[in-house]
Structures are given as C-alpha cells and as structure tokens.
Short mmCIF file of C-alpha atoms in Angstrom, two decimals:
data_model
loop_
_atom_site.label_atom_id
_atom_site.label_comp_id
_atom_site.label_asym_id
_atom_site.label_seq_id
_atom_site.Cartn_x
_atom_site.Cartn_y
_atom_site.Cartn_z
CA MET U 592 -1.88 -0.98 -13.26
CA THR U 593 -1.84 2.47 -14.85
CA THR U 594 -5.22 3.17 -13.26
CA PHE U 595 -3.86 2.31 -9.83
CA LEU U 596 -0.69 4.33 -10.43
CA GLY U 597 -2.70 7.34 -11.59
CA GLN U 598 -4.90 7.12 -8.51
CA GLU U 599 -1.82 6.76 -6.29
CA VAL U 600 -0.34 9.98 -7.72
CA ARG U 601 -3.67 11.80 -7.28
CA THR U 602 -3.84 10.58 -3.68
CA LEU U 603 -0.29 11.77 -3.03
CA LEU U 604 -1.05 15.16 -4.56
CA ARG U 605 -3.68 15.65 -1.85
CA ALA U 606 -1.35 14.57 0.96
CA ARG U 607 -0.20 17.20 3.45
CA ARG U 608 3.41 16.00 3.36
CA VAL U 609 3.61 16.66 -0.36
CA LYS U 610 2.49 20.25 0.15
CA VAL U 611 5.18 20.65 2.83
CA ILE U 612 7.85 19.26 0.48
CA ALA U 613 6.72 21.54 -2.36
CA ALA U 614 6.87 24.55 -0.01
CA VAL U 615 10.37 23.64 1.23
CA VAL U 616 11.66 23.14 -2.32
CA LEU U 617 10.19 26.44 -3.45
CA TYR U 618 11.66 28.27 -0.47
CA ALA U 619 15.09 26.74 -1.04
CA LEU U 620 14.91 27.62 -4.71
CA LEU U 621 13.95 31.25 -4.24
CA ALA U 622 16.06 32.01 -1.18
CA PHE U 623 19.21 30.41 -2.53
CA PRO U 624 20.52 33.28 -4.73
CA VAL U 625 20.22 35.62 -1.73
CA ALA U 626 22.55 33.38 0.29
CA MET U 627 24.94 33.24 -2.66
CA LYS U 628 24.94 36.99 -3.34
CA ARG U 629 28.50 37.85 -2.30
CA PRO U 630 30.68 34.77 -1.96
CA PRO U 631 34.30 35.36 -0.86
CA GLN U 632 36.72 35.31 -3.78
CA SER U 633 38.70 32.51 -2.13
CA VAL U 634 35.62 30.25 -2.28
CA VAL U 635 35.04 31.13 -5.93
CA ASP U 636 38.65 30.27 -6.70
CA LEU U 637 38.36 26.99 -4.83
CA ALA U 638 35.28 25.95 -6.81
CA THR U 639 36.95 26.86 -10.09
CA GLY U 640 39.95 24.77 -9.10
CA TRP U 641 37.89 21.70 -8.25
CA PHE U 642 35.44 21.86 -11.10
CA ASP U 643 35.12 23.36 -14.56
CA GLY U 644 33.92 26.70 -15.90
CA ASP U 645 34.17 30.34 -14.93
CA GLY U 646 34.05 31.43 -11.28
CA SER U 647 30.64 32.59 -10.13
CA PHE U 648 28.42 30.26 -12.18
CA THR U 649 30.54 27.24 -11.27
CA LEU U 650 30.32 28.11 -7.61
CA PHE U 651 26.58 28.68 -7.98
CA MET U 652 26.04 25.25 -9.55
CA PHE U 653 28.22 23.56 -6.92
CA ALA U 654 26.36 25.19 -4.07
CA TYR U 655 22.99 24.71 -5.78
CA LEU U 656 23.54 20.97 -6.15
CA ASP U 657 25.40 20.33 -2.92
CA LEU U 658 23.85 22.68 -0.38
CA ASN U 659 20.41 22.96 -1.92
CA MET U 660 19.08 20.13 -4.04
CA ASN U 661 21.03 17.23 -2.49
CA LYS U 662 19.77 18.12 0.96
CA VAL U 663 16.24 18.77 -0.27
CA ALA U 664 16.29 15.42 -2.09
CA ALA U 665 17.39 13.44 0.96
CA PHE U 666 14.72 15.08 3.12
CA SER U 667 11.97 14.78 0.51
CA GLY U 668 12.72 11.16 -0.37
CA ILE U 669 12.43 10.05 3.23
CA ILE U 670 9.25 12.02 3.85
CA LEU U 671 7.65 10.83 0.60
CA ALA U 672 8.54 7.15 0.59
CA GLY U 673 9.89 6.23 4.03
CA GLY U 674 6.55 4.86 5.18
CA ILE U 675 5.48 2.80 2.17
CA ILE U 676 3.84 -0.37 3.54
CA ALA U 677 5.30 0.27 7.03
CA ASP U 678 2.79 3.09 7.55
CA GLU U 679 -0.17 1.04 6.35
CA ARG U 680 0.96 -1.88 8.48
CA ALA U 681 1.25 0.28 11.60
CA ARG U 682 -2.18 1.81 10.99
CA GLY U 683 -3.85 -1.55 10.29
CA GLU U 684 -4.80 -0.77 6.68
CA LEU U 685 -3.01 -3.68 5.03
CA PRO U 686 -5.55 -6.49 5.62
CA LEU U 687 -7.98 -4.58 3.49
CA LEU U 688 -5.63 -3.32 0.79
CA TRP U 689 -3.86 -6.62 0.26
CA SER U 690 -7.13 -8.45 -0.32
CA LYS U 691 -7.45 -6.66 -3.66
CA PRO U 692 -6.28 -8.18 -6.96
CA VAL U 693 -2.80 -6.67 -6.76
CA THR U 694 0.22 -8.69 -5.65
CA ARG U 695 2.18 -7.27 -2.74
CA THR U 696 5.18 -6.82 -4.98
CA ARG U 697 3.17 -4.82 -7.45
CA TYR U 698 1.57 -2.84 -4.67
CA PHE U 699 5.03 -1.84 -3.43
CA LEU U 700 6.25 -0.97 -6.91
CA VAL U 701 3.18 1.12 -7.71
CA ARG U 702 3.50 3.01 -4.42
CA LEU U 703 7.20 3.59 -5.05
CA THR U 704 6.66 4.64 -8.66
CA GLY U 705 3.93 7.03 -7.55
CA ALA U 706 6.26 8.65 -5.04
CA LEU U 707 8.99 8.89 -7.68
CA ALA U 708 6.60 10.43 -10.20
CA LEU U 709 5.46 13.01 -7.70
CA PHE U 710 9.00 13.83 -6.66
CA ALA U 711 9.96 14.22 -10.33
CA LEU U 712 7.02 16.57 -10.82
CA ILE U 713 8.08 18.77 -7.88
CA TYR U 714 11.75 18.70 -8.91
CA THR U 715 11.03 19.48 -12.56
CA THR U 716 8.67 22.32 -11.68
CA ALA U 717 11.28 23.78 -9.33
CA THR U 718 13.97 23.44 -11.97
CA LEU U 719 11.88 25.23 -14.57
CA ILE U 720 11.13 28.05 -12.13
CA GLY U 721 14.86 28.23 -11.44
CA ALA U 722 15.62 28.43 -15.16
CA LEU U 723 13.42 31.52 -15.37
CA TYR U 724 14.42 33.11 -12.05
CA TYR U 725 18.17 32.57 -11.77
CA PRO U 726 19.25 34.46 -14.92
CA THR U 727 18.02 37.60 -13.18
CA GLN U 728 19.95 36.78 -10.00
CA VAL U 729 23.21 35.03 -10.95
CA SER U 730 25.87 36.55 -13.18
CA GLY U 731 27.01 34.29 -15.99
CA PHE U 732 24.04 31.92 -15.48
CA ASP U 733 23.70 29.50 -18.40
CA PRO U 734 20.16 28.02 -18.55
CA ALA U 735 21.18 25.21 -20.92
CA VAL U 736 23.97 23.99 -18.63
CA TYR U 737 21.71 24.38 -15.60
CA LEU U 738 18.90 22.36 -17.22
CA GLY U 739 21.30 19.66 -18.43
CA MET U 740 22.87 19.24 -15.01
CA ALA U 741 19.51 19.34 -13.24
CA THR U 742 18.18 16.64 -15.58
CA VAL U 743 20.97 14.27 -14.55
CA HIS U 744 20.69 15.30 -10.92
CA LEU U 745 16.97 14.50 -10.93
CA PHE U 746 17.81 10.80 -11.27
CA ALA U 747 20.19 11.00 -8.30
CA ALA U 748 17.78 13.03 -6.19
CA GLY U 749 15.01 10.56 -7.01
CA TYR U 750 17.24 7.81 -5.68
CA ALA U 751 16.51 9.15 -2.20
CA VAL U 752 12.88 8.16 -2.80
CA THR U 753 13.80 4.69 -4.02
CA LEU U 754 16.22 4.09 -1.17
CA ALA U 755 13.83 5.34 1.52
CA GLY U 756 10.94 3.27 0.11
CA THR U 757 13.07 0.15 -0.06
CA MET U 758 14.54 0.65 3.40
CA GLY U 759 11.00 0.90 4.77
CA VAL U 760 10.07 -2.55 3.49
CA LEU U 761 13.45 -4.08 4.30
CA LEU U 762 13.25 -3.07 7.95
CA GLY U 763 9.47 -3.18 8.23
CA ARG U 764 9.34 -0.35 10.77
CA LYS U 765 9.09 3.26 9.75
CA ILE U 766 11.21 5.16 12.26
CA PRO U 767 14.30 2.88 12.20
CA ALA U 768 14.03 2.71 8.41
CA MET U 769 13.83 6.50 8.13
CA LEU U 770 16.83 6.94 10.41
CA ILE U 771 18.95 4.47 8.47
CA SER U 772 17.84 6.08 5.18
CA LEU U 773 18.82 9.48 6.59
CA LEU U 774 22.24 8.22 7.65
CA THR U 775 22.86 6.49 4.32
CA LEU U 776 21.69 9.45 2.26
CA SER U 777 23.66 11.88 4.41
CA ALA U 778 26.78 9.82 3.77
CA PHE U 779 26.08 9.78 0.02
CA VAL U 780 25.41 13.52 -0.06
CA GLY U 781 28.40 14.30 2.14
CA MET U 782 30.74 12.37 -0.12
CA ALA U 783 29.21 13.29 -3.46
CA PHE U 784 31.99 15.73 -4.37
CA LEU U 785 34.80 13.75 -2.76
CA PRO U 786 36.19 12.50 -6.10
CA PHE U 787 36.62 16.14 -7.19
CA TYR U 788 38.39 17.15 -4.00
CA THR U 789 40.74 14.16 -4.10
CA GLY U 790 41.04 13.60 -7.85
CA SER U 791 40.09 9.93 -7.41
CA SER U 792 36.90 9.25 -9.36
CA TRP U 793 36.59 5.67 -8.07
CA LEU U 794 35.54 7.12 -4.72
CA GLY U 795 32.25 7.98 -6.35
CA TRP U 796 31.53 4.79 -8.24
CA PHE U 797 29.10 3.44 -5.68
CA ASN U 798 27.64 6.80 -4.74
CA PRO U 799 24.55 7.74 -6.79
CA PHE U 800 24.86 11.35 -5.72
CA TYR U 801 28.33 11.55 -7.26
CA HIS U 802 26.91 10.38 -10.60
CA GLY U 803 24.19 12.99 -10.19
CA VAL U 804 26.70 15.83 -9.96
CA SER U 805 29.50 14.38 -12.10
CA LEU U 806 28.85 16.76 -15.02
CA ILE U 807 30.14 19.64 -12.92
CA GLY U 808 33.62 18.41 -13.84
CA ARG U 809 33.00 19.30 -17.48
CA MET U 810 30.47 22.08 -17.27
CA THR U 811 31.73 23.98 -20.27
CA THR U 812 32.06 21.00 -22.58
CA PHE U 813 29.35 18.42 -21.89
CA THR U 814 26.78 17.59 -24.58
CA PRO U 815 23.37 15.90 -24.28
CA VAL U 816 25.08 12.58 -25.11
CA ASP U 817 27.34 13.00 -22.07
CA MET U 818 24.25 13.07 -19.88
CA LEU U 819 23.25 9.55 -20.89
CA GLY U 820 26.10 7.78 -19.08
CA PRO U 821 25.34 9.04 -15.56
CA ILE U 822 21.60 8.66 -16.17
CA ALA U 823 22.09 5.02 -17.19
CA VAL U 824 24.21 4.34 -14.08
CA LEU U 825 21.59 6.00 -11.90
CA LEU U 826 18.81 3.94 -13.47
CA VAL U 827 20.77 0.82 -12.53
CA PHE U 828 20.93 2.08 -8.92
CA HIS U 829 17.16 2.60 -8.98
CA VAL U 830 16.36 -0.79 -10.50
CA VAL U 831 18.67 -2.77 -8.22
CA THR U 832 17.41 -1.02 -5.08
CA ALA U 833 13.73 -1.29 -6.03
CA ALA U 834 14.25 -4.96 -6.95
CA LEU U 835 15.62 -5.56 -3.47
CA GLY U 836 12.50 -4.04 -1.96
CA ALA U 837 10.25 -6.00 -4.32
CA TRP U 838 12.09 -9.21 -3.41
CA LYS U 839 11.56 -8.54 0.30
CA VAL U 840 7.86 -7.84 -0.18
CA SER U 841 7.43 -10.91 -2.41
CA ARG U 842 8.75 -13.08 0.44
CA GLU U 843 5.76 -11.96 2.50
CA GLU U 844 3.41 -13.14 -0.25
CA GLN U 845 1.62 -16.23 1.14
CA MET D 502 -23.64 -25.77 -11.28
CA THR D 503 -20.15 -24.65 -10.14
CA PRO D 504 -20.17 -23.95 -6.41
CA ALA D 505 -19.28 -20.39 -5.48
CA ILE D 506 -16.94 -21.76 -2.83
CA ASP D 507 -15.68 -25.32 -2.82
CA ILE D 508 -13.41 -26.32 0.08
CA ARG D 509 -11.94 -29.82 0.39
CA GLY D 510 -9.78 -30.84 3.32
CA LEU D 511 -8.40 -27.34 3.77
CA THR D 512 -5.73 -27.31 6.46
CA LYS D 513 -3.36 -24.70 7.86
CA ARG D 514 -0.69 -25.68 10.33
CA TYR D 515 1.70 -23.34 12.15
CA LYS D 516 4.37 -25.66 13.54
CA ASP D 517 2.43 -27.73 16.10
CA LEU D 518 -0.76 -25.67 15.91
CA ARG D 519 -3.54 -26.76 13.54
CA ALA D 520 -5.29 -23.44 12.93
CA VAL D 521 -7.59 -25.08 10.36
CA ASP D 522 -7.88 -28.85 10.22
CA HIS D 523 -9.30 -30.61 7.16
CA VAL D 524 -12.28 -28.35 6.65
CA THR D 525 -14.68 -29.33 3.85
CA PHE D 526 -17.84 -27.56 2.69
CA THR D 527 -19.38 -25.79 -0.29
CA VAL D 528 -21.32 -22.57 -0.71
CA ALA D 529 -23.72 -22.14 -3.63
CA PRO D 530 -24.15 -18.96 -5.69
CA GLY D 531 -26.83 -16.74 -4.17
CA GLU D 532 -26.48 -18.32 -0.74
CA VAL D 533 -25.79 -16.53 2.55
CA PHE D 534 -23.66 -19.01 4.44
CA GLY D 535 -22.93 -18.62 8.15
CA PHE D 536 -19.48 -19.50 9.39
CA VAL D 537 -19.65 -19.80 13.14
CA GLY D 538 -17.02 -20.23 15.80
CA HIS D 539 -15.59 -18.49 18.80
CA ASN D 540 -12.49 -16.29 18.60
CA GLY D 541 -9.51 -18.35 17.45
CA ALA D 542 -11.65 -21.12 15.95
CA GLY D 543 -10.01 -20.70 12.52
CA LYS D 544 -12.63 -18.64 10.70
CA THR D 545 -10.30 -15.80 9.74
CA THR D 546 -7.53 -18.19 8.71
CA THR D 547 -9.97 -20.05 6.45
CA ILE D 548 -11.14 -16.83 4.80
CA GLN D 549 -7.57 -15.61 4.34
CA MET D 550 -6.68 -18.91 2.65
CA LEU D 551 -9.71 -18.60 0.37
CA LEU D 552 -8.49 -15.17 -0.75
CA GLY D 553 -4.96 -16.43 -1.34
CA LEU D 554 -3.55 -14.26 1.44
CA ILE D 555 -2.03 -17.25 3.20
CA ARG D 556 -1.12 -20.58 1.69
CA PRO D 557 -2.86 -23.76 2.87
CA THR D 558 -0.71 -26.52 4.27
CA GLU D 559 -3.01 -29.19 2.83
CA GLY D 560 -6.23 -29.49 0.89
CA THR D 561 -7.71 -27.59 -2.02
CA ALA D 562 -10.30 -24.91 -2.53
CA SER D 563 -11.73 -22.91 -5.37
CA VAL D 564 -13.88 -19.83 -5.72
CA LEU D 565 -16.18 -20.00 -8.75
CA GLY D 566 -13.76 -22.50 -10.25
CA HIS D 567 -10.59 -20.46 -9.59
CA ASP D 568 -8.01 -22.31 -7.54
CA ILE D 569 -7.14 -20.30 -4.44
CA VAL D 570 -3.41 -21.04 -4.68
CA THR D 571 -2.64 -20.95 -8.38
CA ASP D 572 -5.23 -18.34 -9.37
CA SER D 573 -5.58 -16.18 -6.29
CA LEU D 574 -5.62 -12.87 -8.17
CA ALA D 575 -8.64 -14.09 -10.18
CA VAL D 576 -10.31 -15.05 -6.90
CA ARG D 577 -9.72 -11.58 -5.48
CA ARG D 578 -10.93 -9.96 -8.71
CA ILE D 579 -14.40 -11.54 -8.32
CA SER D 580 -14.53 -11.30 -4.55
CA GLY D 581 -15.28 -8.68 -1.96
CA PHE D 582 -13.72 -8.86 1.48
CA LEU D 583 -14.26 -7.15 4.77
CA PRO D 584 -11.63 -8.17 7.33
CA ALA D 585 -12.47 -8.58 11.01
CA SER D 586 -9.87 -6.04 12.01
CA TYR D 587 -8.76 -3.15 9.83
CA ALA D 588 -8.41 0.60 9.67
CA LEU D 589 -9.19 3.06 6.91
CA PRO D 590 -6.77 5.80 5.79
CA ARG D 591 -7.54 8.71 8.10
CA ASP D 592 -6.72 11.41 5.56
CA MET D 593 -9.02 10.05 2.86
CA THR D 594 -12.73 10.61 2.46
CA PRO D 595 -15.23 7.86 1.58
CA VAL D 596 -15.17 9.07 -2.04
CA THR D 597 -11.38 9.16 -2.39
CA PHE D 598 -10.95 5.86 -0.55
CA LEU D 599 -13.53 4.07 -2.68
CA SER D 600 -11.90 5.53 -5.81
CA TYR D 601 -8.54 4.23 -4.57
CA VAL D 602 -9.89 0.73 -3.99
CA ALA D 603 -11.64 0.79 -7.38
CA SER D 604 -8.33 1.67 -9.04
CA MET D 605 -6.83 -1.52 -7.58
CA PHE D 606 -9.41 -3.38 -9.65
CA GLY D 607 -8.44 -1.33 -12.72
CA MET D 608 -11.74 0.56 -12.57
CA SER D 609 -11.89 4.26 -13.45
CA GLY D 610 -14.04 7.01 -14.93
CA ARG D 611 -17.80 7.41 -15.00
CA PRO D 612 -18.71 3.80 -14.03
CA VAL D 613 -16.67 4.17 -10.82
CA ARG D 614 -18.29 7.48 -9.93
CA ASP D 615 -21.73 5.95 -10.49
CA LYS D 616 -20.84 2.90 -8.43
CA ILE D 617 -19.53 5.07 -5.59
CA ASP D 618 -22.72 7.13 -5.62
CA GLU D 619 -24.76 3.93 -5.50
CA LEU D 620 -22.78 2.57 -2.53
CA LEU D 621 -22.86 5.86 -0.64
CA THR D 622 -26.64 5.89 -1.03
CA MET D 623 -26.95 2.21 -0.10
CA PHE D 624 -25.11 2.74 3.19
CA GLY D 625 -26.45 6.22 3.94
CA LEU D 626 -23.08 7.88 3.61
CA GLU D 627 -24.00 10.69 1.20
CA LYS D 628 -23.76 13.44 3.82
CA VAL D 629 -20.27 12.39 4.93
CA ALA D 630 -19.00 11.52 1.45
CA THR D 631 -16.32 14.23 1.53
CA LYS D 632 -15.49 14.13 5.24
CA LYS D 633 -12.15 12.68 6.42
CA LEU D 634 -12.40 9.04 7.50
CA GLY D 635 -10.30 9.83 10.56
CA GLY D 636 -13.32 11.30 12.31
CA PHE D 637 -15.68 8.41 11.66
CA SER D 638 -17.32 6.29 14.38
CA SER D 639 -16.76 2.53 14.31
CA GLY D 640 -20.22 2.00 12.83
CA MET D 641 -19.58 4.51 10.03
CA THR D 642 -16.17 2.98 9.41
CA GLN D 643 -17.80 -0.41 9.08
CA LYS D 644 -20.23 0.97 6.50
CA VAL D 645 -17.34 2.32 4.41
CA GLY D 646 -15.63 -1.04 4.87
CA LEU D 647 -18.72 -2.79 3.53
CA ALA D 648 -18.97 -0.33 0.66
CA GLN D 649 -15.37 -1.02 -0.43
CA ALA D 650 -16.12 -4.75 -0.37
CA LEU D 651 -18.86 -4.15 -2.94
CA ILE D 652 -17.02 -1.71 -5.23
CA ASN D 653 -16.26 -4.36 -7.85
CA ASP D 654 -19.74 -5.93 -7.88
CA PRO D 655 -18.33 -9.13 -6.38
CA LYS D 656 -19.81 -12.53 -7.12
CA VAL D 657 -18.56 -13.85 -3.79
CA LEU D 658 -18.46 -11.84 -0.60
CA PHE D 659 -16.29 -12.75 2.37
CA LEU D 660 -17.28 -10.90 5.52
CA ASP D 661 -15.27 -11.58 8.64
CA GLU D 662 -17.25 -10.57 11.72
CA PRO D 663 -19.08 -7.82 9.79
CA SER D 664 -21.65 -7.01 12.45
CA SER D 665 -19.40 -6.77 15.49
CA ALA D 666 -19.02 -2.98 15.32
CA LEU D 667 -22.62 -2.25 14.39
CA ASP D 668 -25.51 -1.19 16.58
CA PRO D 669 -28.78 -3.23 16.44
CA ILE D 670 -30.22 -1.11 13.62
CA GLY D 671 -26.98 -1.31 11.67
CA ARG D 672 -26.91 -5.07 12.12
CA SER D 673 -30.48 -5.43 10.98
CA ASP D 674 -29.73 -3.27 7.92
CA LEU D 675 -26.64 -5.33 7.17
CA MET D 676 -28.59 -8.57 7.22
CA LEU D 677 -31.14 -7.05 4.87
CA HIS D 678 -28.33 -5.92 2.53
CA LEU D 679 -26.80 -9.38 2.52
CA ALA D 680 -30.13 -11.05 1.84
CA GLY D 681 -30.79 -8.57 -0.97
CA LEU D 682 -27.39 -9.13 -2.57
CA ALA D 683 -27.84 -12.89 -2.50
CA ARG D 684 -31.41 -12.80 -3.75
CA ASP D 685 -31.21 -10.04 -6.36
CA LYS D 686 -27.64 -10.38 -7.65
CA GLY D 687 -26.87 -14.02 -6.95
CA VAL D 688 -23.91 -13.08 -4.74
CA ALA D 689 -22.61 -15.89 -2.53
CA VAL D 690 -21.94 -14.56 0.95
CA LEU D 691 -19.69 -16.30 3.44
CA PHE D 692 -19.93 -14.44 6.67
CA SER D 693 -18.18 -15.39 9.83
CA THR D 694 -19.45 -14.44 13.24
CA HIS D 695 -19.63 -15.42 16.84
CA ILE D 696 -22.89 -13.52 17.26
CA LEU D 697 -25.28 -16.44 16.95
CA SER D 698 -28.47 -14.45 16.47
CA ASP D 699 -27.02 -12.99 13.23
CA ILE D 700 -26.77 -16.48 11.82
CA GLU D 701 -30.40 -17.28 12.49
CA ASP D 702 -31.46 -14.01 10.87
CA ALA D 703 -29.37 -14.34 7.73
CA SER D 704 -28.39 -17.91 6.92
CA LYS D 705 -30.10 -21.10 5.92
CA ARG D 706 -26.87 -23.10 5.93
CA VAL D 707 -24.02 -22.92 8.41
CA ALA D 708 -20.66 -24.41 9.27
CA ILE D 709 -19.60 -24.58 12.90
CA LEU D 710 -15.88 -24.48 13.56
CA HIS D 711 -14.11 -25.28 16.81
CA ARG D 712 -10.34 -25.18 17.26
CA GLY D 713 -9.83 -25.50 13.53
CA ARG D 714 -12.13 -28.49 13.08
CA LEU D 715 -15.56 -28.52 11.53
CA LEU D 716 -18.14 -29.72 14.06
CA ALA D 717 -21.14 -29.50 11.77
CA VAL D 718 -22.13 -28.21 8.37
CA GLY D 719 -25.51 -28.14 6.71
CA ASP D 720 -29.02 -26.73 6.79
CA LEU D 721 -29.53 -24.88 10.05
CA ASP D 722 -33.07 -26.16 10.68
CA GLU D 723 -32.00 -29.73 9.97
CA LEU D 724 -29.02 -29.42 12.33
CA LYS D 725 -31.22 -28.04 15.07
CA ALA D 726 -33.70 -30.89 14.59
CA LEU D 727 -30.92 -33.47 14.47
CA HIS D 728 -29.46 -32.35 17.78
CA GLY D 729 -32.79 -31.58 19.41
CA THR D 730 -31.94 -27.94 19.95
CA PRO D 731 -34.63 -25.37 19.13
CA ARG D 732 -32.28 -22.39 18.92
CA MET D 733 -28.97 -21.63 17.25
CA ASP D 734 -27.15 -20.86 20.49
CA ASP D 735 -28.33 -24.17 21.99
CA LEU D 736 -27.08 -26.00 18.91
CA TYR D 737 -23.73 -24.26 19.05
CA LEU D 738 -23.22 -24.87 22.78
CA THR D 739 -24.24 -28.52 22.46
CA LEU D 740 -21.75 -29.14 19.67
CA VAL D 741 -18.89 -27.18 21.22
CA ARG D 742 -19.34 -28.69 24.69
CA GLY D 743 -19.50 -32.13 23.10
CA ALA D 744 -16.27 -31.45 21.25
CA MET D 745 -14.59 -30.16 24.40
CA THR D 746 -15.71 -33.23 26.36
CA GLY D 747 -14.31 -35.40 23.57
CA GLU D 748 -11.02 -33.51 23.73
CA GLU D 749 -10.83 -34.02 27.49
CA VAL D 750 -11.52 -37.76 27.09
CA THR D 751 -8.83 -37.97 24.41
CA ALA D 752 -6.40 -36.03 26.55
#
C-alpha cells in the first residue's frame, strides 16, 4: 500500500487545488504580522487575561491560531478531502478504479492519508517559514513556544481533512458534504477558545480545535511532555472519524 | 488444466429481477471468448460478479482457481478490466494515470516505466503521453482504458463492450491485439459485446445471454451449423426470437 500512498501524494502534489492552498497559506503567513502590527492595548490586555504569557506574543499566538491557521485549516481540509470518492463517483471514474486489487475501505483510507500527508507537508513548511520570519516581525516572539504550539495545532488542523473526507463518503455527494463540513468546522473553530473565555474547560472536550489550541493556557510553562496529551486526544478524534468513513465505504463493498 | 474462468450456476437477483440466472460456462487460458447479449442482458453484471465487485446471489465461480467471493482481491490482481462505461481523470496524462493504476497493483520503479512505454507504443499513444486526458476523444480514451487493463500483465482480461467507442480501424486493431494477447501470452479474454461482427472476427467460442439466461454456449461454427444459420447475427436473432416466443407462450 505504500506504493499506492506514495503515488497518491505525488498525484496530489500536481493538483491545482493544492497549489491554491499552498498559495493561500503562504499569503496568510506572510501578511499576518502586518495586520497585527499595532493592536490596541485593550486587546492585548484581554488576551493576557484569558491566556498565559506576556502581552504581545500571547496576543500574536492567539490571533495566529484563531484568525489565521484555524480558518486556513477549515478551508484547506474541505478543498483537499471533501471530494474523496464523491468526486470520482460523480465523474464516472470509480468502475475502473474499484476493479483494482484494493478494497474500497483501503482505497478511502489511502486517499485520506494522502490528503493528510500533503496537508501536513504544507502546514509544516509554513510553520518553519514562520519560525524564521516572525522573530523579525513580532516583539517577544519565542520560536520554541511557537513550534511546540504549532506541532499540537497541526493535529487539530489536520482534523479538518479527516472530517471533510469522512463527510464526503457519509453523504455520498460532494456539495452537501462540503457544506456540512464547513458548518461543523466553523462551529468547532468558532468555539475553540470558548473554555478560556468562560473558564469551563469541559466546553472544549468534544472540540478538536480546542485541544489544538489548549497549550495557549500555559504558554510560559508547557514542556514537550505536555504536548503529548492533546496530541493523543486529537489522534483519537482522527481514528474514530476515519473509522466511521471506512465503515461507511465497507458497507458498499459487494 | 485449470480453466481461466469457471462459472457454475451464477445468479444475481435484485428483489424480483433476475439480472443473471444460473449461468454456467468455462473459458480456457489463451482463449478469446465472446459474451453476447443486448443491453440489459446481464453481461456487465456477470463480469462485475467475476471481479468480486458485486456478490452473487447463488452459484460459484473462480478465475484461475481463485474463488470470486472469498478471494476477489487475488482475482483482481491477475485480471485486467475495461468497464463498459467509465471516465478517466481529466487532469492526469496517460503516463500519470497508468502510473497511478500500476501503484494500485503495488508496482513501481523502472519496470512500471518500461511497461508504460510498451503500452503507449502498443496503442499509438506516444505523442499524447503527456497531454491531459480531459482533451481526449472517445477513441483515444478507450485506448488508454485498454492500456490500463494491461498494466499488470493480466492472465485474464475482462472487456465490457470494448469496441463500442472505436472507429472501424480501431476495432480491427483491437481484435488483432486481443488475438495476439491470447496467442502469444496465453491471456484468456472474456469480451462482451452486442456488436455481432466483432464476435465473428475474434472468437471461436461464445455464450449468448438473454434477460439473464444463457441461450447457448459453445463453438461458434458448431452453433451456427446446429441452428442452420450461416452468420452470427442470424444465429443470435434465431436464438433470441425463440426465447422471446417461449417467454410469450409461458406468459
């Protein structure tokens, strides 16, 4: 299956939509410090009150995760994976592809894993560019904290891919599936910081995007070990959601 | 010798409809076998069952000894298939698409590149090897479809209406390819069609299907002699009209 997965990633790398996503991510990454140049002091104080750390860097990380990467993730996930199987079905490609020695379940999982791998590649590249670029733009920028938080957030952002791919096979039709994915992801993203605003962490238990940003509550103290908890929770989200999609596809088998 | 395809009482029912009704025949290695019937006769359903894409309601079948239900992945590994109706990914080129299909068989590296070159040459696709499939005519698309069916050097080839989109020269070339594959590589070819002249050109043995039931199976010349029909289309019409008359009497 590694041969098929490798070919899937190579095929995705040539796809126009991947180039669009990469361009959008790069634009968001580079333009972001400009938008955050002179935040009002009241906003800085608010961020410091909700989260952890000193003013400007805390606000930067909050805005970077909430306004930038969460939105980019939701958009990218849907574009990348929203049409898995539904697209091929609509175009009439499935009769040919499903006659090959790959079960439908495995076909779905390889396609989904390929989209996740590509998303991770784009996200990681963007993060590394950010680690080099932001110290020159943001006062008090801490690359280690930024990289640690981005590593955890990658698993939450990638969940957009898993959810969109699974929704596509659950509903079977691309446009309704993409709309429902967009609504669901928008709700997740919109409520990701709710536990910080309200002080009730249980509000985020079932929200992968909360787990993706949860380290912002202990920005000055978290260690690499602290990253493992949210990552493990997020992996469970991925596995359960992908299993649901695989189950749906397996029901179509014969 | 193990038959390439061995079908015994294969049946597929959809509620009250018998799409395929107790079909039995065998195809030997190296044989080009014609599977004839009008649209809706059950040809595609039979082929899909043989590839394990749909589950039979009754009966058994094997492809080179591999059971089509319990060992369908092994069947697909040694088979090539061209569906009657399909589309190719518009954004891919023949080279990238054939590489993609090869990867589904676990094939990679130099052998795949050589195989793709061989297939592109075989079907005269060298000049369009890096052009997007979206711009291809139906005849060119069919050639790429045939090429993908051969990417894994199949021992059994299932072709569902392969000549329907081809012009006369393309059809003639296809029949020559099929004959060559059977003769030189021992590939068993089951090809379904409702174009009766293709059968006479390519096959020695045929099965004639009508509303899911097998009307006749055997050597084409013997069947023609048996029913006193000099040509394939006469044979087919005689059998089908006889079956329809029988159905009316029964009704």
